[in-house]
mmCIF file of C-alpha atoms in Angstrom:
data_model
loop_
_atom_site.group_PDB
_atom_site.id
_atom_site.type_symbol
_atom_site.label_atom_id
_atom_site.label_comp_id
_atom_site.label_asym_id
_atom_site.label_seq_id
_atom_site.Cartn_x
_atom_site.Cartn_y
_atom_site.Cartn_z
ATOM 1 C CA MET A 9 198.431 121.576 57.784
ATOM 2 C CA PRO A 10 199.201 120.125 61.231
ATOM 3 C CA ASP A 11 202.271 117.895 61.021
ATOM 4 C CA PHE A 12 200.719 115.180 63.216
ATOM 5 C CA PRO A 13 197.489 113.120 63.151
ATOM 6 C CA ILE A 14 194.383 115.016 64.261
ATOM 7 C CA ILE A 15 190.996 114.170 65.768
ATOM 8 C CA ASP A 16 187.879 115.665 64.201
ATOM 9 C CA THR A 17 185.357 116.180 66.999
ATOM 10 C CA HIS A 18 182.453 117.208 64.793
ATOM 11 C CA VAL A 19 181.600 114.833 61.938
ATOM 12 C CA HIS A 20 178.141 114.273 60.493
ATOM 13 C CA LEU A 21 177.185 111.306 58.314
ATOM 14 C CA TRP A 22 173.811 110.777 56.703
ATOM 15 C CA ASP A 23 171.732 109.188 53.999
ATOM 16 C CA PRO A 24 168.448 111.087 53.400
ATOM 17 C CA GLU A 25 167.030 107.994 51.720
ATOM 18 C CA ARG A 26 167.429 106.064 54.974
ATOM 19 C CA PHE A 27 166.412 108.687 57.532
ATOM 20 C CA ARG A 28 163.939 111.561 57.289
ATOM 21 C CA MET A 29 165.752 114.873 57.785
ATOM 22 C CA SER A 30 163.241 117.664 57.197
ATOM 23 C CA TRP A 31 165.784 120.462 57.462
ATOM 24 C CA LEU A 32 167.523 119.226 54.299
ATOM 25 C CA ASP A 33 164.473 119.607 52.080
ATOM 26 C CA GLU A 34 165.401 122.996 50.638
ATOM 27 C CA ASN A 35 169.170 122.472 50.558
ATOM 28 C CA ALA A 36 170.288 120.911 47.290
ATOM 29 C CA LEU A 37 173.953 120.733 48.310
ATOM 30 C CA LEU A 38 173.369 118.864 51.554
ATOM 31 C CA ASN A 39 170.286 116.820 50.646
ATOM 32 C CA ARG A 40 172.296 113.852 49.387
ATOM 33 C CA ARG A 41 174.314 110.987 50.836
ATOM 34 C CA TYR A 42 177.324 111.947 52.923
ATOM 35 C CA GLU A 43 178.787 108.753 54.300
ATOM 36 C CA LEU A 44 182.254 107.486 55.196
ATOM 37 C CA PRO A 45 183.547 106.979 51.629
ATOM 38 C CA LYS A 46 182.774 110.606 50.782
ATOM 39 C CA TYR A 47 184.309 111.814 54.044
ATOM 40 C CA HIS A 48 187.465 109.892 53.179
ATOM 41 C CA GLN A 49 187.478 111.496 49.736
ATOM 42 C CA HIS A 50 186.988 115.037 51.069
ATOM 43 C CA THR A 51 189.682 114.635 53.734
ATOM 44 C CA GLU A 52 192.280 113.049 51.456
ATOM 45 C CA GLY A 53 195.779 114.172 52.360
ATOM 46 C CA ILE A 54 194.852 114.998 55.973
ATOM 47 C CA ASP A 55 196.027 112.545 58.616
ATOM 48 C CA ILE A 56 192.887 111.953 60.699
ATOM 49 C CA GLU A 57 193.457 109.735 63.705
ATOM 50 C CA GLY A 58 189.912 109.758 65.023
ATOM 51 C CA MET A 59 186.406 111.101 64.537
ATOM 52 C CA VAL A 60 183.494 112.014 66.807
ATOM 53 C CA TYR A 61 180.061 111.652 65.223
ATOM 54 C CA ILE A 62 177.490 114.316 66.164
ATOM 55 C CA GLU A 63 173.756 113.711 65.776
ATOM 56 C CA VAL A 64 172.191 115.288 62.689
ATOM 57 C CA ASP A 65 168.718 116.462 63.753
ATOM 58 C CA ILE A 66 166.944 113.436 62.320
ATOM 59 C CA ASP A 67 163.160 113.475 62.593
ATOM 60 C CA PRO A 68 161.963 112.067 65.956
ATOM 61 C CA HIS A 69 160.860 108.620 64.795
ATOM 62 C CA TYR A 70 164.439 107.732 63.804
ATOM 63 C CA THR A 71 166.459 108.997 66.756
ATOM 64 C CA LEU A 72 167.298 105.609 68.288
ATOM 65 C CA ILE A 73 167.925 104.075 64.882
ATOM 66 C CA GLU A 74 170.545 106.745 64.155
ATOM 67 C CA PRO A 75 173.138 105.695 66.790
ATOM 68 C CA ARG A 76 172.698 102.029 65.875
ATOM 69 C CA TRP A 77 173.465 102.885 62.249
ATOM 70 C CA VAL A 78 176.497 104.962 63.261
ATOM 71 C CA ALA A 79 177.831 102.123 65.420
ATOM 72 C CA GLU A 80 177.667 99.944 62.301
ATOM 73 C CA GLN A 81 179.648 102.564 60.380
ATOM 74 C CA ALA A 82 182.298 102.491 63.105
ATOM 75 C CA ARG A 83 182.862 98.815 62.395
ATOM 76 C CA GLN A 84 183.807 99.842 58.848
ATOM 77 C CA ASP A 85 186.234 102.503 60.066
ATOM 78 C CA PRO A 86 187.526 102.150 63.649
ATOM 79 C CA ARG A 87 188.696 105.763 63.550
ATOM 80 C CA LEU A 88 185.060 106.651 64.296
ATOM 81 C CA ARG A 89 185.639 106.481 68.027
ATOM 82 C CA ALA A 90 182.720 108.276 69.663
ATOM 83 C CA ILE A 91 179.055 109.069 69.110
ATOM 84 C CA VAL A 92 177.135 112.072 70.426
ATOM 85 C CA ALA A 93 173.494 111.074 70.024
ATOM 86 C CA TYR A 94 170.174 112.848 70.351
ATOM 87 C CA ALA A 95 168.280 112.573 73.632
ATOM 88 C CA PRO A 96 165.015 114.277 74.690
ATOM 89 C CA VAL A 97 166.423 115.776 77.873
ATOM 90 C CA GLU A 98 163.431 118.114 78.089
ATOM 91 C CA ASN A 99 161.484 115.132 79.450
ATOM 92 C CA GLY A 100 163.260 115.398 82.778
ATOM 93 C CA GLU A 101 163.222 112.238 84.913
ATOM 94 C CA ARG A 102 161.386 110.404 82.121
ATOM 95 C CA VAL A 103 164.479 110.641 79.925
ATOM 96 C CA ARG A 104 165.992 107.807 81.951
ATOM 97 C CA SER A 105 164.151 105.146 79.958
ATOM 98 C CA TYR A 106 165.509 106.676 76.727
ATOM 99 C CA LEU A 107 169.047 106.883 78.110
ATOM 100 C CA ASP A 108 168.872 103.269 79.310
ATOM 101 C CA GLU A 109 168.152 102.189 75.755
ATOM 102 C CA LEU A 110 170.658 104.610 74.241
ATOM 103 C CA VAL A 111 173.722 103.561 76.225
ATOM 104 C CA SER A 112 172.927 99.882 75.641
ATOM 105 C CA ILE A 113 173.468 100.374 71.902
ATOM 106 C CA SER A 114 177.244 100.847 71.978
ATOM 107 C CA PRO A 115 180.100 101.841 74.297
ATOM 108 C CA LEU A 116 180.967 104.443 71.647
ATOM 109 C CA ILE A 117 178.108 106.641 72.880
ATOM 110 C CA LYS A 118 179.907 109.303 74.903
ATOM 111 C CA GLY A 119 177.455 112.184 74.961
ATOM 112 C CA VAL A 120 174.149 113.620 73.856
ATOM 113 C CA ARG A 121 172.996 116.711 72.035
ATOM 114 C CA ARG A 122 169.563 118.251 72.016
ATOM 115 C CA LEU A 123 169.648 121.137 69.531
ATOM 116 C CA LEU A 124 168.678 124.513 70.942
ATOM 117 C CA GLN A 125 169.620 126.797 68.061
ATOM 118 C CA GLY A 126 166.138 126.642 66.532
ATOM 119 C CA GLU A 127 164.162 127.330 69.704
ATOM 120 C CA GLN A 128 162.354 130.660 69.510
ATOM 121 C CA ASP A 129 162.123 130.778 73.293
ATOM 122 C CA HIS A 130 165.697 131.572 74.288
ATOM 123 C CA THR A 131 165.004 130.359 77.827
ATOM 124 C CA TYR A 132 163.795 126.931 76.681
ATOM 125 C CA CYS A 133 166.830 125.203 78.186
ATOM 126 C CA LEU A 134 166.006 126.700 81.595
ATOM 127 C CA ARG A 135 162.702 124.902 81.935
ATOM 128 C CA PRO A 136 162.858 122.687 85.045
ATOM 129 C CA ASP A 137 162.481 119.396 83.171
ATOM 130 C CA PHE A 138 165.207 120.347 80.664
ATOM 131 C CA ILE A 139 167.620 121.196 83.466
ATOM 132 C CA ARG A 140 166.781 117.965 85.290
ATOM 133 C CA GLY A 141 167.350 115.917 82.133
ATOM 134 C CA VAL A 142 170.802 117.435 81.664
ATOM 135 C CA GLN A 143 171.626 116.921 85.356
ATOM 136 C CA ILE A 144 170.949 113.194 84.953
ATOM 137 C CA LEU A 145 173.521 112.697 82.176
ATOM 138 C CA PRO A 146 176.579 112.136 84.417
ATOM 139 C CA GLU A 147 174.847 109.095 85.923
ATOM 140 C CA TYR A 148 175.134 107.545 82.457
ATOM 141 C CA GLY A 149 178.669 108.767 81.788
ATOM 142 C CA LEU A 150 177.416 111.210 79.169
ATOM 143 C CA SER A 151 178.412 114.775 78.315
ATOM 144 C CA PHE A 152 176.193 117.408 76.703
ATOM 145 C CA ASP A 153 176.989 119.271 73.488
ATOM 146 C CA ILE A 154 175.526 122.792 73.570
ATOM 147 C CA CYS A 155 174.457 124.028 70.135
ATOM 148 C CA VAL A 156 173.093 127.565 70.415
ATOM 149 C CA ARG A 157 173.244 130.840 68.544
ATOM 150 C CA HIS A 158 175.009 133.794 70.131
ATOM 151 C CA THR A 159 171.640 135.325 71.084
ATOM 152 C CA GLN A 160 170.932 132.294 73.309
ATOM 153 C CA LEU A 161 174.196 132.350 75.226
ATOM 154 C CA GLU A 162 172.869 133.901 78.432
ATOM 155 C CA SER A 163 170.487 130.998 78.956
ATOM 156 C CA ALA A 164 173.209 128.484 78.088
ATOM 157 C CA ILE A 165 175.452 130.013 80.744
ATOM 158 C CA GLU A 166 172.718 129.592 83.348
ATOM 159 C CA LEU A 167 172.099 125.991 82.251
ATOM 160 C CA VAL A 168 175.763 125.191 82.821
ATOM 161 C CA ARG A 169 175.669 126.858 86.239
ATOM 162 C CA ARG A 170 172.679 124.753 87.268
ATOM 163 C CA CYS A 171 174.315 121.496 86.142
ATOM 164 C CA PRO A 172 177.747 121.642 87.826
ATOM 165 C CA ASP A 173 178.335 117.892 87.588
ATOM 166 C CA THR A 174 177.626 117.677 83.853
ATOM 167 C CA ALA A 175 180.451 118.027 81.316
ATOM 168 C CA PHE A 176 179.540 120.471 78.535
ATOM 169 C CA ILE A 177 181.042 121.053 75.099
ATOM 170 C CA LEU A 178 180.087 124.282 73.323
ATOM 171 C CA ASP A 179 179.635 123.670 69.589
ATOM 172 C CA HIS A 180 180.626 126.205 66.924
ATOM 173 C CA ILE A 181 181.736 128.826 69.487
ATOM 174 C CA ALA A 182 178.000 129.633 69.907
ATOM 175 C CA LYS A 183 177.516 130.742 66.309
ATOM 176 C CA PRO A 184 178.477 134.430 66.521
ATOM 177 C CA ASP A 185 177.451 136.875 63.789
ATOM 178 C CA ILE A 186 180.729 136.759 61.885
ATOM 179 C CA LYS A 187 179.164 137.917 58.632
ATOM 180 C CA ASP A 188 178.346 141.305 60.173
ATOM 181 C CA HIS A 189 181.548 141.346 62.284
ATOM 182 C CA LEU A 190 179.510 141.524 65.497
ATOM 183 C CA LEU A 191 181.704 140.790 68.514
ATOM 184 C CA ASP A 192 179.659 142.108 71.429
ATOM 185 C CA PRO A 193 177.936 141.001 73.585
ATOM 186 C CA TRP A 194 179.189 137.614 72.324
ATOM 187 C CA ARG A 195 182.674 138.229 73.759
ATOM 188 C CA ARG A 196 181.326 139.030 77.211
ATOM 189 C CA HIS A 197 179.056 135.992 77.224
ATOM 190 C CA ILE A 198 181.887 133.705 76.103
ATOM 191 C CA GLU A 199 183.981 134.939 79.014
ATOM 192 C CA ALA A 200 181.122 134.218 81.421
ATOM 193 C CA LEU A 201 180.673 130.726 79.994
ATOM 194 C CA ALA A 202 184.401 130.034 80.103
ATOM 195 C CA ALA A 203 184.395 130.987 83.784
ATOM 196 C CA GLN A 204 182.442 127.769 84.424
ATOM 197 C CA PRO A 205 184.961 124.935 84.908
ATOM 198 C CA ASN A 206 182.710 122.221 83.450
ATOM 199 C CA VAL A 207 182.544 123.541 79.850
ATOM 200 C CA VAL A 208 184.963 123.401 76.925
ATOM 201 C CA CYS A 209 184.764 125.000 73.489
ATOM 202 C CA LYS A 210 184.809 123.406 70.066
ATOM 203 C CA ILE A 211 186.315 125.605 67.353
ATOM 204 C CA SER A 212 184.055 124.592 64.500
ATOM 205 C CA GLY A 213 181.313 125.933 62.272
ATOM 206 C CA LEU A 214 182.783 129.416 61.892
ATOM 207 C CA VAL A 215 182.797 129.663 58.115
ATOM 208 C CA THR A 216 179.061 129.079 57.765
ATOM 209 C CA GLU A 217 178.441 131.986 60.151
ATOM 210 C CA ALA A 218 180.630 134.252 58.000
ATOM 211 C CA ASP A 219 179.930 135.343 54.433
ATOM 212 C CA PRO A 220 179.943 131.853 52.866
ATOM 213 C CA GLU A 221 181.304 133.030 49.510
ATOM 214 C CA HIS A 222 183.697 135.782 50.543
ATOM 215 C CA TRP A 223 184.970 135.035 54.066
ATOM 216 C CA THR A 224 188.617 135.613 54.841
ATOM 217 C CA LEU A 225 191.039 134.507 57.495
ATOM 218 C CA GLU A 226 190.908 138.027 58.914
ATOM 219 C CA ASP A 227 187.127 137.752 59.364
ATOM 220 C CA LEU A 228 187.549 134.734 61.614
ATOM 221 C CA ALA A 229 190.664 135.773 63.533
ATOM 222 C CA PRO A 230 189.084 137.855 66.354
ATOM 223 C CA TYR A 231 186.610 135.081 67.151
ATOM 224 C CA VAL A 232 189.250 132.349 67.268
ATOM 225 C CA ASP A 233 191.573 134.562 69.299
ATOM 226 C CA HIS A 234 188.864 135.312 71.832
ATOM 227 C CA VAL A 235 187.801 131.729 72.530
ATOM 228 C CA ILE A 236 191.433 130.698 72.914
ATOM 229 C CA SER A 237 191.985 133.556 75.335
ATOM 230 C CA ALA A 238 188.778 132.846 77.278
ATOM 231 C CA PHE A 239 188.976 129.053 77.518
ATOM 232 C CA GLY A 240 192.741 128.593 77.428
ATOM 233 C CA GLU A 241 194.715 125.926 75.637
ATOM 234 C CA ASP A 242 193.390 123.110 77.847
ATOM 235 C CA ARG A 243 189.711 123.625 76.952
ATOM 236 C CA ILE A 244 189.593 124.065 73.170
ATOM 237 C CA LEU A 245 189.261 121.402 70.485
ATOM 238 C CA TYR A 246 189.022 121.168 66.717
ATOM 239 C CA GLY A 247 185.854 120.305 64.794
ATOM 240 C CA GLY A 248 185.382 120.012 61.044
ATOM 241 C CA ASP A 249 181.556 120.287 60.877
ATOM 242 C CA TRP A 250 181.557 118.195 57.701
ATOM 243 C CA PRO A 251 179.515 118.179 55.503
ATOM 244 C CA VAL A 252 177.624 121.278 56.732
ATOM 245 C CA ALA A 253 180.778 123.368 56.296
ATOM 246 C CA LEU A 254 180.810 122.542 52.563
ATOM 247 C CA GLN A 255 178.363 125.409 52.164
ATOM 248 C CA ALA A 256 181.306 127.738 52.749
ATOM 249 C CA THR A 257 184.566 125.803 52.451
ATOM 250 C CA SER A 258 186.305 122.622 51.443
ATOM 251 C CA TYR A 259 187.575 120.465 54.290
ATOM 252 C CA PRO A 260 191.286 121.122 53.571
ATOM 253 C CA ARG A 261 190.723 124.870 53.401
ATOM 254 C CA TRP A 262 189.147 124.900 56.868
ATOM 255 C CA VAL A 263 192.027 122.871 58.329
ATOM 256 C CA GLU A 264 194.565 125.171 56.677
ATOM 257 C CA THR A 265 192.687 128.243 57.945
ATOM 258 C CA LEU A 266 192.516 127.138 61.558
ATOM 259 C CA ASP A 267 196.125 125.969 61.436
ATOM 260 C CA ALA A 268 197.156 129.439 60.252
ATOM 261 C CA LEU A 269 195.030 131.165 62.894
ATOM 262 C CA THR A 270 196.638 129.097 65.663
ATOM 263 C CA SER A 271 200.213 129.011 64.361
ATOM 264 C CA HIS A 272 201.300 131.289 67.223
ATOM 265 C CA LEU A 273 200.451 128.650 69.811
ATOM 266 C CA SER A 274 203.195 126.543 71.334
ATOM 267 C CA PRO A 275 203.703 123.027 69.922
ATOM 268 C CA SER A 276 202.076 121.499 73.013
ATOM 269 C CA ALA A 277 199.073 123.855 72.806
ATOM 270 C CA ARG A 278 198.597 123.010 69.125
ATOM 271 C CA ARG A 279 198.539 119.313 69.947
ATOM 272 C CA LYS A 280 195.947 119.955 72.635
ATOM 273 C CA LEU A 281 193.707 121.768 70.142
ATOM 274 C CA TRP A 282 194.015 119.221 67.362
ATOM 275 C CA VAL A 283 194.123 115.941 69.261
ATOM 276 C CA ASP A 284 194.895 115.737 72.994
ATOM 277 C CA ASN A 285 191.866 117.643 74.315
ATOM 278 C CA ALA A 286 189.547 115.582 72.127
ATOM 279 C CA ARG A 287 190.859 112.382 73.678
ATOM 280 C CA LYS A 288 190.286 113.814 77.135
ATOM 281 C CA PHE A 289 186.851 115.410 76.768
ATOM 282 C CA TYR A 290 185.187 112.714 74.664
ATOM 283 C CA ARG A 291 186.916 109.947 76.624
ATOM 284 C CA LEU A 292 188.383 108.325 73.518
#
């Protein structure tokens, strides 16, 4: 385990009895309450200094209720220091009215995420209105979390190129096919994305892209090594992806795994990964 307090940049909280979350319907493990008390229980023994909440793909009618609820949770635990909320950036200029309401909810709102991983059209994020919506975010002091699968990376790279003033965070290292040990063309696309100065990479969500029951440290190593090499120690940050990661690991096991995979880094680089870069990129 890291021998200093860490910041978890990818925490989900939810109560399916409060918010409709259609994607949970067929998932018995996840279709239950996962709130702060359970997070505290699952992270016992790990010194967590701060948390960043990431939107949870709540059905559309609830999307502005979600950040209000999370802001209330932050009053219970001040370690919850940032919120990345949903926003319909595909509405282009019209997203301004939504963003006006969103940022008025709480100063904890630091960024937005509009999931792309489920879009069948891999060029969806290159539609003019989508690009315009993402270009507007810096006016509101907001970053954009990119959540795509490895097959969508080419379009994500172009989105970043067309929004040079927007700060981007890549979630889950773009969900490579770890289960089948597929490295290319993912490696090449990661290098192209890392060449853009306005994007950083969150090392999170790897275990659920591997064989959930039989993954090993060796399965994950080439993917972790590559994003560290591509982005460098100043543009990587840790994410727990709780509770989604419970489908493949306990929270302590994931922390221990990533700590082992990055043990070769210098003490200063390790602190950047686990805490310092999170403070910088999410403006904590």
